[in-house]
Amino acid sequence: MTANPTRLGAIREIEANEAPAAFFDVAEETGSVFGENVFSLSVMQKRLPRSVYRSVAATIQKGERLDPAVADIVAKEMKDWAMEKGVTHYAHVFYPLTGLTAEKHDSFMEPVGDGTAVWEFSGKTLVQGEPDASSFPNGGIRATFEARGYTGWDVQSPAYILENPNGNTLCIPTIFVSMTGEALDHKTPLLRSQAAMSQQAQRVLALFGHKDIDNVVSYCGPEQEYFLVDTSFVNSRPDLLNTGRTLFGARPPKGQEFDDHYFGAIPERVLGFMHDTERALFKLGVPAKTRHNEVAPGQFEIAPVFERANLASDHQQLLMSTFRSIAKQHGFECLFHEKPFAGVNGSGKHVNFSFGNGNQGNFLSPGDNPHDNAQFLVFCAAIVRAVHLHGGLLRLSIASAGNDHRLGANEAPPAIISIFLGDQLADVFDQVAKAGGATSSKQKGVLSVGVDTLPDLTKDAGDRNRTSPFAFTGNRFEFRAAGSNQTVAAPMTVINTIMAEALDFCATELEAATAAGTEFNEAVQTLLKKIIEDHGAVIFNGNGYSEEWHAEAEQRGLKNLRTTVDALPEYLTPESRALFSTYGVFDEAELESRFEVGVEQYVMTINVEANLTVEIAKTTILPAAVRYQTELAGNVAALKAAGVEADTTDLLAVTELVTALRTGLKELTDAQAGAHEHEGIAEAAYHRDAVLPAMLKVREAADALEDVVADDLWSLPTYQEMLFIR
């Protein structure tokens, strides 16, 4: 029996496709393109007057306020540089609460009265733009008839050129705010939180005797997981086209159980895609570093080198759009949904976090003897306090309908936010808690593998823990719970803000103790002991997947916000309002708007998926099932007419499943109709508790039918095809 023509056509199209030729000259000098399309500090140093360059560099490197007087000079040189590279248009690029990138393109051309035109770009135009603020999610900050909003040049994230066969565009990263100054984006609060954290960290550094204290920044190294599926298959799947995930699909005979895809040889066609994306990213100054196959078939990962969090966030958005664009050129669709396929691992975006500055280095480097590194221990203890007090906000920062499909499954950390310190640090803090100070640290060892030709390997002082949502991994913490489709700006904003509060607490305690005459080292040991005694409940080095941990976490008083609906109210708690207002990250209106946007996006996501579930089930799956049912019934009738005893087992099974599918569809449409009786967070809860279960009931019947309906009648590409055909 041949496959359905729709599926067969897609497969034949894939087989006929030739891998595209390389987009670059293989003889190109390695590394020559990095930053080629970035208006970087090195470019500015060559093109700007010395005084102007120093002013801009001080803003970028030290966080000093931008001198408005330099804007015209920078704008002219930026325009000239861009036009030398074939640019005709510029765009203020911003990051609204859709989670996507937004941009408005304008031409450098300005007509003059004699019928000709000149090419101009003023400082005023560089510094500020004006998109429509009512057409983006704003949670009530802007009414529909109130359109004005502003973009503002973010000097700390360099302008870059996006190349396109139809013309190049100068892209200028910006903030996006309302006419009354409220943040309508992810960048503005990230920058505010960065400044708050820096101020408090500098207080701690001053207490440790540092005199040359530079601006403190947080660093971020996000690991990005994604799926590649052939475009021909995606075009035949309305669910993938519209939602980024499959709403139907029976499990294939083989999944990921052999662990043969993880770190396996990268398929040739995929490697071609990776080569081209990396070159494009290099030209944009994105430091892509690591690439490999991930656990699920068809799943891959890329990881960049650490950058300042603001730049890392911008680069992540740029990476995702670049991947989507170049994937199409290779005949793929790049899927960033957290759970595009049921039954195999979904995709996360691990947010590796550290903080420091140019003079004092990385504050999370423990050295060989962490017990002697008091400064490191204070900063590390501050993180323990921050995560314990504000675990709900960390959970909120990675909450989405898509990420709900991952968290709590044995593929991603649980929704309970805890910290893994590892054997070495856990031992040091245990000594602090018991004895008021630490006197030793577990040391690295030597691992002999029993092969004469190999040298001994260095063995770390502690293992890693993949089940922990917030794990120390040597010189940084890894927030493992973020979803692959999410901006890293949201978790980094929360991390910066809760670190500002924790460092404020540490600095205040140490200042008070030393002012009262306590010797500084004694004050540090007292502080560390207090933090571990008060907040050590958040430290957990065991198996986060176990049921026992859920019960233990509840006894420890840790929140278990299982779904986005559970997490969203964290925006509006008295503690959150006080935290964000104290450190100038969000005001009351901004917090309430983000709550409203979160509720609205959750409801819309589930509603679209429900609509598609009904549509696909009614127009594709049910007709195929009924045709097969009719075919079976005809065969039974023909056998009986010929006097042959007919086996009706298959017919009865299909009839039962068709009935279940129809029943499920009726329950789903009824559930959707009931949503109108609710509003706000109650409507979101209704979609979680009534609509989602009804969708799953439809899926169960449909997926069971996929396993029995004749292959030539099934038109949707299957998991087996989408995950394994490259």
XYZ file of C-alpha atoms in Angstrom:
726
model
C 0.000 0.000 0.000
C 1.491 3.351 -1.027
C 1.647 6.412 1.158
C -0.917 9.176 0.831
C -0.089 11.381 -2.214
C 0.344 14.478 -0.030
C 2.909 12.789 2.177
C 4.488 10.918 -0.708
C 4.863 14.153 -2.644
C 6.596 15.783 0.301
C 8.997 12.856 0.648
C 9.794 12.824 -3.062
C 10.384 16.557 -2.986
C 12.888 16.093 -0.165
C 14.654 13.282 -2.012
C 14.895 15.426 -5.144
C 16.295 18.455 -3.341
C 20.003 19.031 -3.685
C 21.874 20.602 -0.832
C 22.397 24.297 -1.641
C 25.842 25.406 -2.608
C 27.905 26.984 0.122
C 27.114 30.676 0.568
C 30.763 31.530 0.980
C 34.114 30.944 -0.616
C 35.717 27.934 1.061
C 39.068 29.624 0.544
C 37.953 32.541 2.708
C 40.433 33.267 5.475
C 39.249 31.749 8.749
C 37.913 34.384 11.106
C 38.157 37.197 8.574
C 34.418 37.918 8.578
C 33.861 38.203 12.332
C 32.195 41.531 13.106
C 32.390 42.596 9.461
C 28.862 44.028 9.537
C 29.004 45.577 13.020
C 29.535 49.251 13.822
C 31.777 48.159 16.660
C 34.131 50.037 18.942
C 37.032 49.208 16.627
C 35.145 50.680 13.652
C 34.187 53.755 15.676
C 37.765 54.258 16.808
C 38.869 54.466 13.180
C 36.071 56.756 12.000
C 35.130 59.040 14.899
C 37.073 62.027 16.236
C 39.027 61.019 19.321
C 36.893 62.975 21.778
C 33.666 61.584 20.334
C 35.004 58.042 20.393
C 36.037 58.400 24.047
C 32.582 59.680 24.971
C 30.793 56.803 23.241
C 33.270 54.248 24.606
C 32.681 55.517 28.153
C 28.949 54.940 27.696
C 29.475 51.443 26.328
C 32.193 50.273 28.706
C 31.507 52.208 31.910
C 27.780 52.849 31.707
C 28.162 56.639 31.664
C 25.307 58.758 30.330
C 25.538 59.451 26.597
C 26.507 62.999 25.671
C 23.754 64.203 23.258
C 26.279 66.456 21.534
C 28.022 63.487 19.913
C 24.914 62.025 18.271
C 25.126 63.985 14.989
C 28.753 63.011 14.449
C 28.102 59.343 15.219
C 25.028 59.320 12.975
C 26.952 60.719 9.987
C 29.799 58.228 10.326
C 27.374 55.357 10.907
C 25.465 56.302 7.750
C 28.628 56.669 5.651
C 29.958 53.312 6.886
C 26.639 51.633 6.149
C 26.271 53.130 2.676
C 29.774 51.932 1.810
C 28.351 48.459 2.416
C 25.355 48.925 0.141
C 22.839 50.078 2.760
C 19.933 52.293 1.683
C 17.622 51.988 4.712
C 17.922 52.005 8.480
C 15.692 50.406 11.110
C 15.232 50.946 14.817
C 15.075 47.368 16.133
C 13.179 46.755 19.370
C 11.835 43.840 21.367
C 8.133 44.211 22.261
C 6.233 41.927 24.608
C 5.370 39.592 21.727
C 8.752 37.984 22.403
C 9.712 38.620 18.779
C 11.859 41.277 17.129
C 10.179 44.365 15.663
C 11.603 46.901 13.227
C 10.483 49.902 11.180
C 12.504 50.668 8.039
C 13.193 54.176 6.743
C 15.302 55.350 3.854
C 18.351 57.591 4.199
C 16.996 59.500 1.180
C 15.588 62.982 1.791
C 14.010 64.793 -1.198
C 14.934 68.437 -1.818
C 13.017 71.129 -3.614
C 14.770 70.911 -7.005
C 13.560 67.372 -7.712
C 16.694 65.677 -6.448
C 17.451 63.932 -3.170
C 20.231 63.804 -0.624
C 21.244 61.047 1.766
C 20.951 62.143 5.387
C 20.881 60.616 8.845
C 20.802 63.020 11.780
C 21.661 62.491 15.407
C 18.045 63.165 16.338
C 16.897 60.373 14.019
C 19.535 58.007 15.398
C 18.614 58.658 19.017
C 14.813 58.476 18.787
C 12.109 56.929 16.636
C 8.335 56.699 16.887
C 6.505 53.419 16.194
C 2.844 52.795 17.022
C 2.642 51.883 20.726
C -0.994 50.742 20.710
C -0.457 47.938 18.182
C 1.866 45.917 20.410
C 0.968 44.123 23.657
C 0.874 46.747 26.402
C -1.528 45.436 29.046
C -3.629 48.585 29.085
C -0.817 51.148 29.291
C -1.854 52.466 25.870
C -5.459 52.589 24.672
C -6.177 51.661 21.052
C -6.645 55.306 20.085
C -3.418 56.359 21.871
C -0.781 55.502 19.325
C 2.367 57.358 20.278
C 5.417 55.437 21.543
C 9.155 55.963 21.295
C 12.252 53.970 20.506
C 15.542 55.120 21.982
C 19.059 54.235 20.809
C 20.800 51.709 23.052
C 24.433 52.728 22.637
C 25.681 49.650 24.487
C 24.408 47.288 21.785
C 26.176 48.062 18.498
C 24.395 48.780 15.241
C 24.753 46.131 12.553
C 23.912 45.480 8.920
C 21.477 42.798 7.830
C 22.257 41.591 4.336
C 19.516 40.700 1.894
C 19.589 40.052 -1.880
C 17.085 42.892 -2.215
C 19.131 45.421 -0.252
C 21.004 45.788 3.017
C 19.591 47.456 6.129
C 21.332 49.252 8.985
C 19.795 47.950 12.220
C 19.971 50.045 15.394
C 19.052 48.292 18.678
C 16.680 50.434 20.754
C 14.456 50.471 23.785
C 10.688 50.845 23.308
C 8.621 52.933 25.745
C 5.214 54.578 25.887
C 4.670 58.309 25.563
C 4.482 58.456 29.353
C 7.721 56.525 29.813
C 6.552 53.009 30.734
C 8.545 50.102 29.323
C 6.762 48.296 26.480
C 9.673 45.983 25.764
C 12.175 43.574 27.289
C 15.300 45.720 26.835
C 14.311 48.696 29.011
C 13.815 46.694 32.235
C 16.954 44.684 31.484
C 18.998 47.887 31.337
C 17.339 49.237 34.502
C 18.025 45.997 36.389
C 21.617 45.986 35.198
C 22.182 49.460 36.650
C 20.555 48.482 39.962
C 22.677 45.352 40.309
C 25.867 47.242 39.425
C 25.244 49.878 42.098
C 24.842 47.293 44.863
C 27.724 45.104 43.680
C 30.054 48.100 43.768
C 29.120 48.659 47.431
C 30.213 45.099 48.226
C 33.458 45.504 46.281
C 34.259 48.712 48.152
C 33.854 46.866 51.456
C 36.463 44.368 50.282
C 38.900 47.245 49.800
C 38.844 47.660 46.035
C 39.654 51.191 44.881
C 39.518 50.843 41.107
C 35.932 49.655 40.910
C 34.604 49.516 37.374
C 30.973 49.321 36.277
C 29.624 45.850 37.113
C 27.736 43.930 34.452
C 25.971 40.595 34.285
C 27.103 38.142 31.637
C 24.965 35.650 29.795
C 25.758 32.626 27.652
C 22.468 31.141 26.404
C 22.534 27.616 24.965
C 19.896 27.354 22.237
C 18.139 24.083 21.362
C 16.022 23.735 18.221
C 14.506 21.240 15.777
C 14.968 21.118 12.014
C 12.072 19.711 9.989
C 11.853 19.675 6.232
C 9.760 22.537 4.840
C 7.705 20.120 2.726
C 6.519 18.358 5.855
C 5.781 21.570 7.747
C 3.738 22.912 4.838
C 1.582 19.791 5.099
C 1.017 20.257 8.837
C -1.329 23.182 9.680
C -0.530 22.726 13.373
C 3.217 23.209 12.857
C 2.610 26.137 10.503
C 0.381 28.004 12.928
C 1.545 27.008 16.414
C 5.074 25.624 16.029
C 4.066 22.300 17.585
C 2.224 19.167 16.508
C -1.251 18.885 17.995
C -1.529 15.337 16.645
C 0.932 12.552 15.995
C 1.322 8.933 17.062
C 4.651 7.978 18.546
C 7.003 6.416 16.011
C 8.294 2.842 16.443
C 11.668 4.347 17.285
C 12.187 7.545 19.262
C 15.195 8.657 21.304
C 15.471 5.551 23.478
C 18.712 4.354 21.858
C 20.478 7.663 22.652
C 22.002 7.374 19.193
C 21.288 10.916 18.080
C 22.851 12.756 21.019
C 26.314 14.033 20.029
C 26.157 11.788 16.956
C 27.646 12.628 13.580
C 25.879 15.736 12.244
C 23.963 14.963 9.024
C 25.571 16.517 5.953
C 22.588 18.680 5.052
C 22.282 19.924 8.637
C 25.999 20.667 8.768
C 25.623 22.819 5.653
C 22.888 24.771 7.442
C 25.126 25.158 10.488
C 28.058 26.407 8.414
C 25.920 29.073 6.786
C 24.227 30.210 9.999
C 27.547 30.467 11.801
C 29.095 32.559 9.041
C 26.079 34.868 9.055
C 26.303 35.142 12.835
C 30.049 35.796 12.715
C 29.513 38.715 10.339
C 27.056 40.121 12.893
C 29.538 39.707 15.730
C 27.641 36.856 17.418
C 30.267 34.567 19.009
C 28.764 31.178 18.141
C 30.995 28.543 19.682
C 29.534 25.037 20.054
C 27.239 22.962 17.845
C 26.027 19.384 18.199
C 23.135 16.949 17.895
C 20.777 17.025 20.871
C 18.932 14.135 22.526
C 15.790 13.977 20.376
C 15.975 12.956 16.717
C 15.966 16.064 14.559
C 17.079 18.249 17.484
C 20.277 20.307 17.646
C 22.000 22.917 19.816
C 24.200 25.972 19.432
C 25.979 27.759 22.279
C 27.775 31.119 22.126
C 30.600 32.557 24.199
C 29.567 34.674 27.219
C 28.707 38.334 26.539
C 27.235 41.218 28.487
C 23.646 40.263 29.198
C 22.131 43.118 27.194
C 24.182 42.248 24.115
C 23.644 38.514 24.636
C 19.895 39.115 24.686
C 19.999 41.079 21.432
C 22.227 38.460 19.846
C 19.820 35.696 20.892
C 16.965 37.419 19.085
C 19.219 37.902 16.078
C 20.312 34.263 16.196
C 16.735 33.009 16.158
C 15.728 35.160 13.184
C 18.927 34.204 11.328
C 18.279 30.510 11.939
C 14.711 30.772 10.653
C 15.826 32.599 7.519
C 18.752 30.353 6.585
C 16.824 27.186 7.438
C 14.397 28.045 4.637
C 17.301 28.386 2.216
C 18.266 24.813 3.072
C 14.712 23.488 2.749
C 14.173 23.328 6.526
C 11.913 24.985 9.031
C 13.667 25.806 12.309
C 11.329 25.097 15.226
C 11.938 26.894 18.514
C 8.743 25.728 20.227
C 9.480 24.121 23.590
C 7.602 20.919 22.703
C 7.061 20.485 18.970
C 6.753 16.687 19.258
C 5.095 14.715 22.046
C 6.999 11.753 23.430
C 10.503 13.070 22.719
C 12.506 15.721 24.508
C 11.507 19.322 23.986
C 13.853 22.283 23.639
C 15.199 24.605 26.301
C 17.474 27.612 26.388
C 19.909 27.281 29.275
C 20.782 30.745 30.577
C 24.334 30.670 31.902
C 24.807 33.625 34.234
C 27.774 35.307 35.874
C 28.689 38.880 36.751
C 31.815 40.958 37.145
C 33.792 43.792 35.576
C 37.025 44.556 33.800
C 39.089 45.281 36.904
C 37.878 42.660 39.384
C 37.065 39.909 36.882
C 34.375 37.262 37.214
C 32.897 37.357 40.728
C 31.823 33.714 40.467
C 35.312 32.253 39.972
C 35.996 30.371 43.225
C 39.705 29.697 42.665
C 41.384 26.517 43.866
C 40.414 27.102 47.497
C 36.901 28.574 47.699
C 36.940 28.492 51.500
C 39.679 31.161 51.449
C 37.926 33.317 48.833
C 35.660 35.431 51.030
C 34.586 37.745 48.216
C 33.428 34.814 46.087
C 31.568 33.300 49.032
C 29.680 36.553 49.694
C 28.602 36.864 46.076
C 27.649 33.193 45.969
C 25.720 33.469 49.235
C 23.883 36.478 47.815
C 22.674 34.263 44.980
C 21.462 31.662 47.470
C 19.466 34.347 49.295
C 18.108 35.798 46.044
C 16.902 32.475 44.642
C 15.332 31.412 47.943
C 13.424 34.654 48.449
C 12.401 35.113 44.838
C 12.101 31.630 43.360
C 8.556 32.473 42.285
C 9.811 35.355 40.155
C 12.445 33.146 38.542
C 9.705 30.651 37.687
C 7.574 33.503 36.346
C 10.416 34.736 34.136
C 10.346 31.516 32.099
C 6.574 30.931 32.171
C 4.735 30.332 28.904
C 2.143 27.951 27.509
C 4.878 26.298 25.468
C 7.308 25.870 28.354
C 4.570 24.295 30.482
C 4.912 21.208 28.267
C 8.552 20.745 29.405
C 8.827 21.746 33.043
C 8.359 18.865 35.413
C 8.874 16.210 32.740
C 12.028 14.114 32.962
C 13.679 16.208 30.286
C 13.769 19.586 32.012
C 14.104 20.767 35.611
C 11.006 20.804 37.801
C 8.993 23.967 38.273
C 10.361 24.048 41.850
C 13.241 26.522 41.847
C 16.221 25.220 43.826
C 20.003 25.661 43.719
C 22.645 23.021 43.074
C 26.024 24.008 44.514
C 27.982 20.828 43.904
C 29.989 18.818 46.407
C 32.782 21.352 46.829
C 30.684 24.451 47.528
C 28.045 22.552 49.473
C 30.804 21.309 51.775
C 32.213 24.822 52.246
C 28.822 26.304 53.122
C 28.081 23.354 55.377
C 31.257 24.176 57.317
C 30.140 27.812 57.520
C 26.727 26.841 58.858
C 28.097 24.426 61.473
C 31.311 26.101 62.578
C 30.848 29.740 61.605
C 33.605 29.465 59.005
C 35.241 27.109 56.509
C 38.783 25.780 56.781
C 39.079 23.505 53.741
C 37.818 22.827 50.235
C 37.481 19.558 48.386
C 40.139 19.478 45.692
C 40.217 18.328 42.111
C 41.463 14.797 41.621
C 43.089 12.683 38.958
C 41.121 10.191 36.912
C 42.997 7.252 35.466
C 41.113 5.561 32.631
C 43.372 2.509 32.436
C 44.741 3.225 28.967
C 48.526 3.358 28.854
C 48.711 5.755 25.922
C 46.476 8.375 27.521
C 47.501 10.848 30.214
C 45.542 10.994 33.452
C 42.494 13.251 33.257
C 41.635 16.016 35.719
C 38.631 15.134 37.855
C 36.520 18.022 39.124
C 35.810 18.364 42.824
C 32.092 17.765 42.219
C 29.658 16.407 39.652
C 27.021 18.323 37.672
C 23.255 17.995 38.128
C 21.047 18.213 35.039
C 17.843 18.077 37.117
C 18.553 21.334 38.946
C 16.948 24.525 37.612
C 19.718 26.778 38.984
C 23.057 24.980 39.111
C 26.609 26.117 39.845
C 28.858 24.804 37.082
C 32.355 25.941 38.016
C 32.427 29.699 37.418
C 28.796 30.538 36.717
C 25.236 29.526 37.487
C 23.142 27.842 34.830
C 19.416 28.628 34.840
C 18.264 25.510 33.024
C 14.500 26.045 33.016
C 14.111 28.688 30.271
C 12.215 27.680 27.138
C 13.800 27.647 23.696
C 11.315 30.149 22.244
C 11.787 32.751 24.979
C 13.885 35.882 25.205
C 16.725 35.655 27.727
C 16.038 39.285 28.685
C 13.159 38.262 30.976
C 15.125 35.850 33.219
C 18.176 38.125 33.163
C 16.037 41.071 34.301
C 14.797 39.040 37.252
C 18.265 37.698 38.074
C 19.767 41.195 38.030
C 16.981 42.603 40.194
C 16.968 39.899 42.856
C 20.777 40.108 42.921
C 20.512 43.860 43.514
C 18.319 43.185 46.556
C 20.584 40.426 47.888
C 23.773 42.471 47.404
C 22.069 45.470 49.001
C 21.319 43.260 52.014
C 24.918 41.965 52.172
C 26.441 45.432 51.872
C 24.106 46.884 54.486
C 24.846 44.060 56.952
C 28.608 44.366 56.484
C 28.553 48.161 56.717
C 26.560 48.053 59.941
C 28.773 45.375 61.486
C 32.059 47.109 60.689
C 30.674 50.484 61.803
C 29.875 48.841 65.155
C 33.494 47.758 65.487
C 33.343 44.169 64.249
C 36.438 43.042 62.363
C 35.621 42.718 58.647
C 36.438 39.018 58.234
C 34.381 38.178 61.307
C 31.501 40.215 59.872
C 31.778 38.263 56.609
C 31.665 34.902 58.419
C 28.647 36.028 60.449
C 26.883 37.156 57.278
C 27.584 33.880 55.474
C 26.334 31.833 58.420
C 23.157 33.915 58.654
C 22.383 33.527 54.945
C 22.906 29.766 54.965
C 20.817 29.325 58.098
C 17.996 31.513 56.747
C 18.058 30.459 53.095
C 19.823 27.083 52.908
C 16.468 25.397 52.280
C 16.811 26.320 48.612
C 20.016 24.267 48.219
C 19.321 20.790 46.856
C 21.967 18.547 45.284
C 19.780 15.486 44.698
C 17.471 14.226 41.960
C 15.005 16.952 41.026
C 12.932 14.464 39.008
C 12.001 12.314 42.016
C 8.589 12.403 43.657
C 10.367 12.493 47.011
C 11.860 15.877 46.126
C 8.426 17.352 45.468
C 7.297 16.311 48.945
C 10.525 17.510 50.539
C 10.412 20.839 48.697
C 6.924 21.445 50.059
C 8.194 20.790 53.590
C 11.025 23.247 52.977
C 8.501 25.901 51.966
C 9.594 26.113 48.331
C 6.965 27.121 45.788
C 5.853 24.637 43.139
C 4.234 26.784 40.449
C 3.440 23.999 38.019
C 1.908 26.058 35.221
C 2.045 29.545 33.763
C -1.357 30.249 35.279
C 0.095 29.488 38.716
C 3.144 31.689 38.069
C 1.556 34.826 36.583
C 0.182 36.190 39.902
C 3.802 36.495 41.100
C 3.867 39.801 39.186
C 1.402 41.311 41.636
C 2.481 40.056 45.064
C 3.386 42.735 47.623
C 6.948 41.383 47.653
C 7.312 41.720 43.879
C 5.847 45.214 43.841
C 8.237 46.312 46.577
C 11.264 44.665 44.961
C 10.833 46.096 41.483
C 9.825 49.566 42.627
C 12.684 49.813 45.136
C 15.281 49.154 42.462
C 13.538 51.115 39.710
C 12.970 48.199 37.342
C 9.156 48.212 37.073
C 6.552 50.553 38.479
C 3.035 49.466 39.450
C 1.580 50.113 36.005
C 4.340 48.166 34.258
C 3.922 45.142 36.537
C 0.177 45.116 36.049
C 0.579 45.480 32.289
C 2.949 42.522 32.128
C 0.504 40.445 34.144
C -2.291 41.348 31.720
C -0.112 40.596 28.685
C 0.921 37.244 30.155
C -2.694 36.237 30.779
C -3.770 37.386 27.322
C -0.954 35.553 25.519
C -1.616 32.339 27.438
C -5.318 32.405 26.589
C -4.695 33.261 22.934
C -2.119 30.485 22.588
C -4.443 27.790 23.948
C -7.390 29.172 21.978
C -5.501 29.067 18.663
C -4.340 25.522 19.396
C -7.898 24.469 20.249
C -9.258 25.996 17.045
C -6.633 24.152 15.036
C -7.342 20.904 16.872
C -10.991 21.135 15.836
C -10.167 22.149 12.269
C -7.589 19.428 11.601
C -9.658 16.734 13.302
C -12.798 17.624 11.348
C -11.283 18.286 7.909
C -8.386 15.823 7.794
C -8.419 13.093 10.433
C -12.140 12.352 10.690
C -12.652 12.112 6.884
C -9.696 9.714 6.588
C -11.031 7.598 9.454
C -14.574 7.510 8.053
C -13.287 6.527 4.601
C -11.327 3.693 6.143
C -14.354 2.720 8.237
C -16.462 2.661 5.063
C -13.810 0.615 3.265
C -13.726 -1.932 6.078
C -17.527 -2.076 6.195
C -17.610 -2.654 2.444
C -15.104 -5.480 2.737
C -17.136 -7.114 5.511
C -20.319 -6.794 3.463
C -18.635 -8.238 0.371
C -17.317 -11.240 2.306
C -20.723 -11.911 3.851
C -22.369 -11.683 0.433
C -19.898 -14.276 -0.835
C -20.805 -16.546 2.061
C -17.443 -16.077 3.787
C -17.301 -15.479 7.526
C -15.946 -11.940 8.044
C -13.761 -10.790 10.918
C -15.252 -7.506 12.152
C -12.566 -6.808 14.758
C -10.879 -4.005 12.785
C -14.194 -2.439 11.820
C -15.412 -2.395 15.409
C -12.122 -0.920 16.647
C -12.171 1.864 14.056
C -15.864 2.544 14.713
C -15.137 2.873 18.422
C -12.283 5.310 17.766
C -14.359 7.379 15.312
C -17.056 7.642 17.959
C -14.441 8.684 20.533
C -13.093 11.314 18.141
C -16.541 12.768 17.545
C -17.281 12.755 21.270
C -13.982 14.469 21.978
C -14.676 17.145 19.363
C -18.078 17.839 20.881
C -16.549 18.185 24.354
C -13.812 20.462 23.040
C -16.188 22.819 21.244
C -18.390 22.899 24.348
C -15.342 23.709 26.478
C -14.354 26.526 24.133
C -17.841 27.984 24.304
C -17.654 28.011 28.103
C -14.513 30.164 28.089
C -16.588 33.292 27.484
C -18.036 33.009 30.983
C -14.626 33.877 32.457
C -12.179 36.736 32.206
C -8.660 37.607 33.309
C -6.691 34.995 35.205
C -9.893 32.970 35.658
C -10.155 32.627 31.884
C -6.543 31.457 31.719
C -7.231 28.900 34.451
C -10.317 27.721 32.570
C -8.281 27.135 29.413
C -5.732 25.175 31.451
C -8.291 23.080 33.325
C -11.014 22.592 30.695
C -9.816 23.365 27.172
C -6.390 21.690 27.309
C -7.749 18.373 28.687
C -10.467 18.387 26.012
C -7.803 18.905 23.330
C -5.852 15.937 24.705
C -8.940 13.745 24.544
C -9.359 14.553 20.846
C -5.676 13.848 20.303
C -5.815 10.467 22.034
C -8.521 9.258 19.658
C -6.807 10.758 16.612
C -3.389 9.299 17.437
C -4.952 5.882 17.990
C -6.594 6.166 14.574
C -3.252 7.034 12.979
C -1.965 3.645 14.155
C -4.806 1.716 12.430
C -6.055 3.746 9.441
C -4.676 2.627 6.080
C -1.492 4.503 5.232
C -2.750 5.650 1.828
C -5.604 7.533 3.530
C -3.468 9.361 6.125
C -2.416 12.746 4.719
C -0.535 14.268 7.671
C 3.244 13.663 7.671
C 4.025 11.325 10.554
C 6.488 11.646 13.407
C 8.516 8.872 11.829
C 8.948 10.934 8.682
C 9.388 14.381 10.216
C 11.937 13.308 12.830
C 14.083 11.001 10.749
C 14.004 12.084 7.087
C 16.786 14.588 6.404
